[in-house]
XYZ file of C-alpha atoms in Angstrom:
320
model
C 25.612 -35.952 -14.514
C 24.064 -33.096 -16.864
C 27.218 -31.350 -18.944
C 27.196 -28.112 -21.133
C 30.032 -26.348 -22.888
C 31.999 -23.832 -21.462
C 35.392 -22.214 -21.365
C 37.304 -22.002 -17.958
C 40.526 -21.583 -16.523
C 41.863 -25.119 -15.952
C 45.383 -23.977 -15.067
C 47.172 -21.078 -14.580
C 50.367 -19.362 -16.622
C 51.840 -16.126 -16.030
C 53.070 -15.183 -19.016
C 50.909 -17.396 -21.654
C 47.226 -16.832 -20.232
C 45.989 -18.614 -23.450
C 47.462 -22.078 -22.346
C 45.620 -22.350 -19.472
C 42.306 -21.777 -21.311
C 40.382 -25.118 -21.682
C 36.373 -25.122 -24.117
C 35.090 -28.284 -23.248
C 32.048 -29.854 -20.979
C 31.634 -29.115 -17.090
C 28.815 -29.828 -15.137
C 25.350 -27.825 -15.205
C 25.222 -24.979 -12.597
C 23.771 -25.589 -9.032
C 22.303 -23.258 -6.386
C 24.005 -22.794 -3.200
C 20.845 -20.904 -1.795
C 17.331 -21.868 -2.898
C 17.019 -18.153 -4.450
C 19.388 -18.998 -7.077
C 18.322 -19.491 -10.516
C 19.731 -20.882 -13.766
C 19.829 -18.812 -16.623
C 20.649 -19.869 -20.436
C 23.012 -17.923 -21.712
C 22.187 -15.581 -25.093
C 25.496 -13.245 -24.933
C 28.284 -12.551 -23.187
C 31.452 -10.728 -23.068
C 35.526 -10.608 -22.535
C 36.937 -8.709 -20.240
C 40.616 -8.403 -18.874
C 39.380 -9.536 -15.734
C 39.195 -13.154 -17.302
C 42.960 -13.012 -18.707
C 44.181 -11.855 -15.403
C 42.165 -15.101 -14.077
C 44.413 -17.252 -16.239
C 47.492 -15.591 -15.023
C 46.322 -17.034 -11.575
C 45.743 -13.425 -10.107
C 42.214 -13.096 -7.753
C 42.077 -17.188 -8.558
C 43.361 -19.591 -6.480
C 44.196 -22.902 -7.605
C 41.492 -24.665 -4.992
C 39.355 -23.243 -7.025
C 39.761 -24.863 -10.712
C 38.794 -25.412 -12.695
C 36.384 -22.204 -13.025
C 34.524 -21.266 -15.540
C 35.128 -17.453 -16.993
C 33.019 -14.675 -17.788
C 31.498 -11.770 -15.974
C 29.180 -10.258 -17.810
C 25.797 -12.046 -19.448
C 22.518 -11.316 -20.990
C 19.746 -14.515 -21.149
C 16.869 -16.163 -20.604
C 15.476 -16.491 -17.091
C 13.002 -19.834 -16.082
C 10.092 -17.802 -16.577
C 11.038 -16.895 -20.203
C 11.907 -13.410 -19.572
C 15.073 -11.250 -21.126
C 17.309 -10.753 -18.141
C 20.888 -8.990 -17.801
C 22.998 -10.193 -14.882
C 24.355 -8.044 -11.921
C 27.582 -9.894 -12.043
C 28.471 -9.120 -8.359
C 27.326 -11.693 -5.740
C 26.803 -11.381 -1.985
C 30.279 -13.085 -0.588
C 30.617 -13.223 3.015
C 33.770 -15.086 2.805
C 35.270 -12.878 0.216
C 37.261 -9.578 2.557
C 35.429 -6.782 0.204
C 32.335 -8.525 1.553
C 31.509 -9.754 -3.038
C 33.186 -11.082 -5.192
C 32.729 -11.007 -9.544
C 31.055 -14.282 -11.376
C 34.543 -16.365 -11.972
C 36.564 -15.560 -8.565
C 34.046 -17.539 -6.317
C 31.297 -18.703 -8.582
C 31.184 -20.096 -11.456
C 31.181 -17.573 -14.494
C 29.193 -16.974 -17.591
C 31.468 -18.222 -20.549
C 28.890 -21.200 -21.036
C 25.769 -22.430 -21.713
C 24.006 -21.489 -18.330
C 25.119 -19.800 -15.258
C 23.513 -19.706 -12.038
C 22.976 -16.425 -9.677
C 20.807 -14.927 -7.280
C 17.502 -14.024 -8.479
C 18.178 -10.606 -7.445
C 20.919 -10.026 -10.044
C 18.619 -10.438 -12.459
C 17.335 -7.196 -14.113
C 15.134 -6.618 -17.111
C 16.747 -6.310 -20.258
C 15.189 -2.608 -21.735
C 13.135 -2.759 -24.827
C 15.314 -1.399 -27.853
C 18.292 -2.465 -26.126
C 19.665 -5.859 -27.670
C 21.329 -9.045 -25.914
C 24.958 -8.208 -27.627
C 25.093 -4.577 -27.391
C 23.340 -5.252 -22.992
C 26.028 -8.085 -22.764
C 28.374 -5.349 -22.498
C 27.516 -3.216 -19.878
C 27.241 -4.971 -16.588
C 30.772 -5.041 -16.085
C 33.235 -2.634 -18.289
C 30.718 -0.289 -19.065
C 28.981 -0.121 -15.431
C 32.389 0.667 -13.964
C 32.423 3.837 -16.243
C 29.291 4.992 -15.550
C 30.183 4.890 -11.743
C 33.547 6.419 -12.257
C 31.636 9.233 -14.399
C 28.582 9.793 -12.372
C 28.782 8.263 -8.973
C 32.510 9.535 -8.271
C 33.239 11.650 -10.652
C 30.162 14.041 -10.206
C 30.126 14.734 -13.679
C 27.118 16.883 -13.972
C 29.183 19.252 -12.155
C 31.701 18.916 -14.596
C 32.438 20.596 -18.163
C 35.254 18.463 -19.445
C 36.783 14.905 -18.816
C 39.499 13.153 -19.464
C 40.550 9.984 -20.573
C 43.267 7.968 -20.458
C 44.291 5.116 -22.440
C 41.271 5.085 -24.433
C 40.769 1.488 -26.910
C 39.973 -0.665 -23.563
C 36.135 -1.502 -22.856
C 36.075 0.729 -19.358
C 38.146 3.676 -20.970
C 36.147 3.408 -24.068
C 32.895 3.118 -22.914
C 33.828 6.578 -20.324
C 34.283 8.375 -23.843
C 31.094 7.382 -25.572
C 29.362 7.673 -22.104
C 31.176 11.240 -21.334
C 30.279 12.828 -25.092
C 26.399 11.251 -24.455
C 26.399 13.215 -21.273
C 27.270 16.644 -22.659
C 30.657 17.029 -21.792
C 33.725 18.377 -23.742
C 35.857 14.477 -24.047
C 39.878 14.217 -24.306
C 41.279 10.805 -24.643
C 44.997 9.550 -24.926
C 46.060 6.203 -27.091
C 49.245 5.242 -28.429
C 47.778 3.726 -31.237
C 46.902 6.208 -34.703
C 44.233 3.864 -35.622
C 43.087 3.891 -31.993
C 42.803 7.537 -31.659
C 41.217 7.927 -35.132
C 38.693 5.527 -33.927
C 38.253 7.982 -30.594
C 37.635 11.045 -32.722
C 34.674 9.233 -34.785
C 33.509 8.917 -31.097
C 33.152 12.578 -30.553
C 36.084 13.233 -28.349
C 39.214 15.152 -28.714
C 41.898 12.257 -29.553
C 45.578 13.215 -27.959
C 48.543 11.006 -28.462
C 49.785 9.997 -24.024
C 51.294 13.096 -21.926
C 50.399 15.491 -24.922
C 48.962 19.189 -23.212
C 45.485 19.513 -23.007
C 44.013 22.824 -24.446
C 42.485 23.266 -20.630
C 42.484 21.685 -17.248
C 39.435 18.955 -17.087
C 37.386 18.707 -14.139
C 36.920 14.766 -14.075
C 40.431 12.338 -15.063
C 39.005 8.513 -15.651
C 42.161 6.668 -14.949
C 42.800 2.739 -16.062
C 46.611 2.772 -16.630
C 48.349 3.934 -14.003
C 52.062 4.535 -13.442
C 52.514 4.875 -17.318
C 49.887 7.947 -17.456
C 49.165 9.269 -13.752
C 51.384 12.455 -13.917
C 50.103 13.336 -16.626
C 46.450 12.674 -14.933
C 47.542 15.382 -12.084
C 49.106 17.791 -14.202
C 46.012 17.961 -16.892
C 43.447 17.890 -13.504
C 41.333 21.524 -12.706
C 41.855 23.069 -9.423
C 38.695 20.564 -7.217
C 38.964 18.512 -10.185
C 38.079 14.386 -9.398
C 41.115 11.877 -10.620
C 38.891 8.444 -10.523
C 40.752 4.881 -10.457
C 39.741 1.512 -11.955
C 42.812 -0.131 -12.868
C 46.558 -0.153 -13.255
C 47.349 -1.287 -16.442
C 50.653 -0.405 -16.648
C 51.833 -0.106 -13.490
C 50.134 0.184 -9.699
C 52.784 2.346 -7.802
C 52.680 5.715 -9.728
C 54.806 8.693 -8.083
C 52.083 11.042 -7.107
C 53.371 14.806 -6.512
C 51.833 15.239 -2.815
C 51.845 19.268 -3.316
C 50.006 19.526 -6.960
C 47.330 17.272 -4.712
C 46.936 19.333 -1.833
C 47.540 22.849 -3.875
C 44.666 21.928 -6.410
C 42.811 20.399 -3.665
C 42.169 17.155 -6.116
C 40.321 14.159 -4.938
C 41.832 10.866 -6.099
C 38.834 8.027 -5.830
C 38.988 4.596 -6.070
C 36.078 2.493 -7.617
C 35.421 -1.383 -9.079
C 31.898 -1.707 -10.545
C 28.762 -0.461 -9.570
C 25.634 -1.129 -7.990
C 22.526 -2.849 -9.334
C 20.793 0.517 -9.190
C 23.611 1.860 -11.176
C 23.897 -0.938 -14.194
C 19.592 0.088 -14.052
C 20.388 3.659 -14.579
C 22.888 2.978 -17.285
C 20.507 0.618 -18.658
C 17.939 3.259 -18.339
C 20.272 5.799 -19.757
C 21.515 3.672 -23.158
C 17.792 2.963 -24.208
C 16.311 6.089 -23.613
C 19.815 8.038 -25.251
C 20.128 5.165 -28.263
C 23.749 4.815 -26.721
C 25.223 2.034 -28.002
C 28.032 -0.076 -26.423
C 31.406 0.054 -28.755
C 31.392 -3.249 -29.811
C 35.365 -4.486 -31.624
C 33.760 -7.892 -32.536
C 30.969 -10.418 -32.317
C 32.333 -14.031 -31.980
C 29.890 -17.211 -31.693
C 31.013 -19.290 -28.738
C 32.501 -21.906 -30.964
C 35.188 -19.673 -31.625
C 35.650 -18.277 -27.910
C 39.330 -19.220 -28.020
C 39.577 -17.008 -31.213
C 38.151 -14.376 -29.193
C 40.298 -14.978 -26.148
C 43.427 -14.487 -28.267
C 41.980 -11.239 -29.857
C 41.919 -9.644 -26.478
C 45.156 -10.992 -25.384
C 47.203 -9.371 -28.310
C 45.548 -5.687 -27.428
C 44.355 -4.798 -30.908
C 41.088 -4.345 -29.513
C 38.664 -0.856 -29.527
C 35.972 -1.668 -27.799
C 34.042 -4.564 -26.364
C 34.622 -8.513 -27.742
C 30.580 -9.962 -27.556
C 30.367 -14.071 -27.430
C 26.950 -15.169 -29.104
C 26.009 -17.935 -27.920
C 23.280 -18.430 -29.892
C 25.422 -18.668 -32.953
């Protein structure tokens, strides 16, 4: 049997993801459907998503060991640049999909097999690190901005908890489109790092100098007051995540009184990551990019992510 490198969950821990992280050989990919291809890996990146998978949560244990990764940017069979659509047709999956890594094997490795349909050119000026980014983190802000947060029809956004790769890339992404940018961080360094950005950098809860018309929330309980009480009369409060805490105490009557719409999303579509594609080439907007790691030093890169000093997006070459 064929082998190639790759890291992947082998076990699961709670509260030390990093010891159930395993780099070593598993086997070469194979294709459940005869559309499937193989494609060899030239970048990748981390996402929370694959620390959570550690922790055993969206994983189940009849499914290890799996190999991590969501997002990846390679080589098809016919020698042509491709970024993947990580989302994959799942009928026995209850949101119908599931994310390279839950159900199929992920990208952290030296090939990865998908449908051929997820493939989708990789833009001229646009390279394999900075592309590596965007089909997950940065696809889920362009939705949350465009698709649900109708931000043409908006003049000013805000974000919260601004250092992550969704909440950062919905600043860079927010200041390309035109729009007046507020972001929160705890972190000095962090919100320095927002202002070089473009936006207006706010230490959490602080007043806004107006009411913004679009709120991209990723952290939940810890910020989502202060989402509602900084949100315009029709303004759109847009959900990806829960980072610190999913059951937020949401005050019914500033929600019906402002007549705010509170939207769920995960992801995007494939005609989505090619508009954002689309829009980074043609805009020369680059992905925020915290570090470029060769693969040999994935579990250096893991670890960087886990402690949460991290502004931006963590790329795996895996050319290097």
């Amino acid at each position: 049997m064929r082998t190639m490198r790759a890291a992947f969950a082998s076990s699961f821990d709670a509260d030390n993801p990093l010891s159930a992280l395993t780099v070593g050989e598993r086997p070469e990919p194979t294709h459940p459907e005869d559309d499937w291809v193989t494609v060899r890996l030239r970048a990748s990146s981390l996402n929370h998503h694959d620390l959570w998978s550690l922790r055993g949560v969206g994983l189940g244990a009849d499914r290890l060991p799996m190999i991590l990764g969501c997002d990846a940017v390679g080589t098809d069979p016919d020698g042509n640049e491709v970024v993947v659509y990580p989302l994959v047709a799942d009928p026995g999956d209850p949101r119908g999909m599931s994310i390279l890594s839950e159900n199929f094997q992920g990208t952290l490795a030296e090939r990865v097999a998908v449908p051929r349909m997820n493939l989708l050119p990789l833009p001229g000026g646009v390279s394999a690190t900075d592309a590596a980014c965007l089909p997950t983190a940065w696809l889920t802000a362009w939705r949350m901005l465009t698709t649900k947060g109708r931000v043409e029809d908006a003049e000013s956004v805000l974000v919260q908890g601004a250092g992550g790769g969704v909440a950062t890339a919905a600043v860079a992404l927010a200041v390309a489109l035109g729009k007046r940018v507020y972001a929160t961080s705890r972190d000095p360094g962090k919100r320095e790092r927002i202002t070089e950005l473009g936006a207006t950098a706010l230490e959490p809860g602080a007043r806004l100098p107006e009411r913004v018309d679009v709120v991209v929330e990723t952290v939940g309980a810890a910020t989502f007051d202060h989402s509602l009480k900084s949100a315009a009369p029709m303004a759109r409060i847009v959900v990806s995540g829960a980072t610190a805490g999913h059951e937020p105490k949401v005050n019914l009557r500033r929600v019906f009184a402002m007549q705010l719409e509170i939207l769920g999303t995960s992801m995007g579509t494939p005609g989505e990551l090619t508009e954002l594609l689309a829009f980074c080439a043609e805009h020369d907007v680059r992905p925020v990019v915290d570090s470029v790691v060769p693969f040999s030093r994935v579990e250096d890169a893991f670890a960087r992510l886990h402690s949460g000093d991290v502004f931006g997006k963590i790329v795996i070459d895996h050319t290097a």
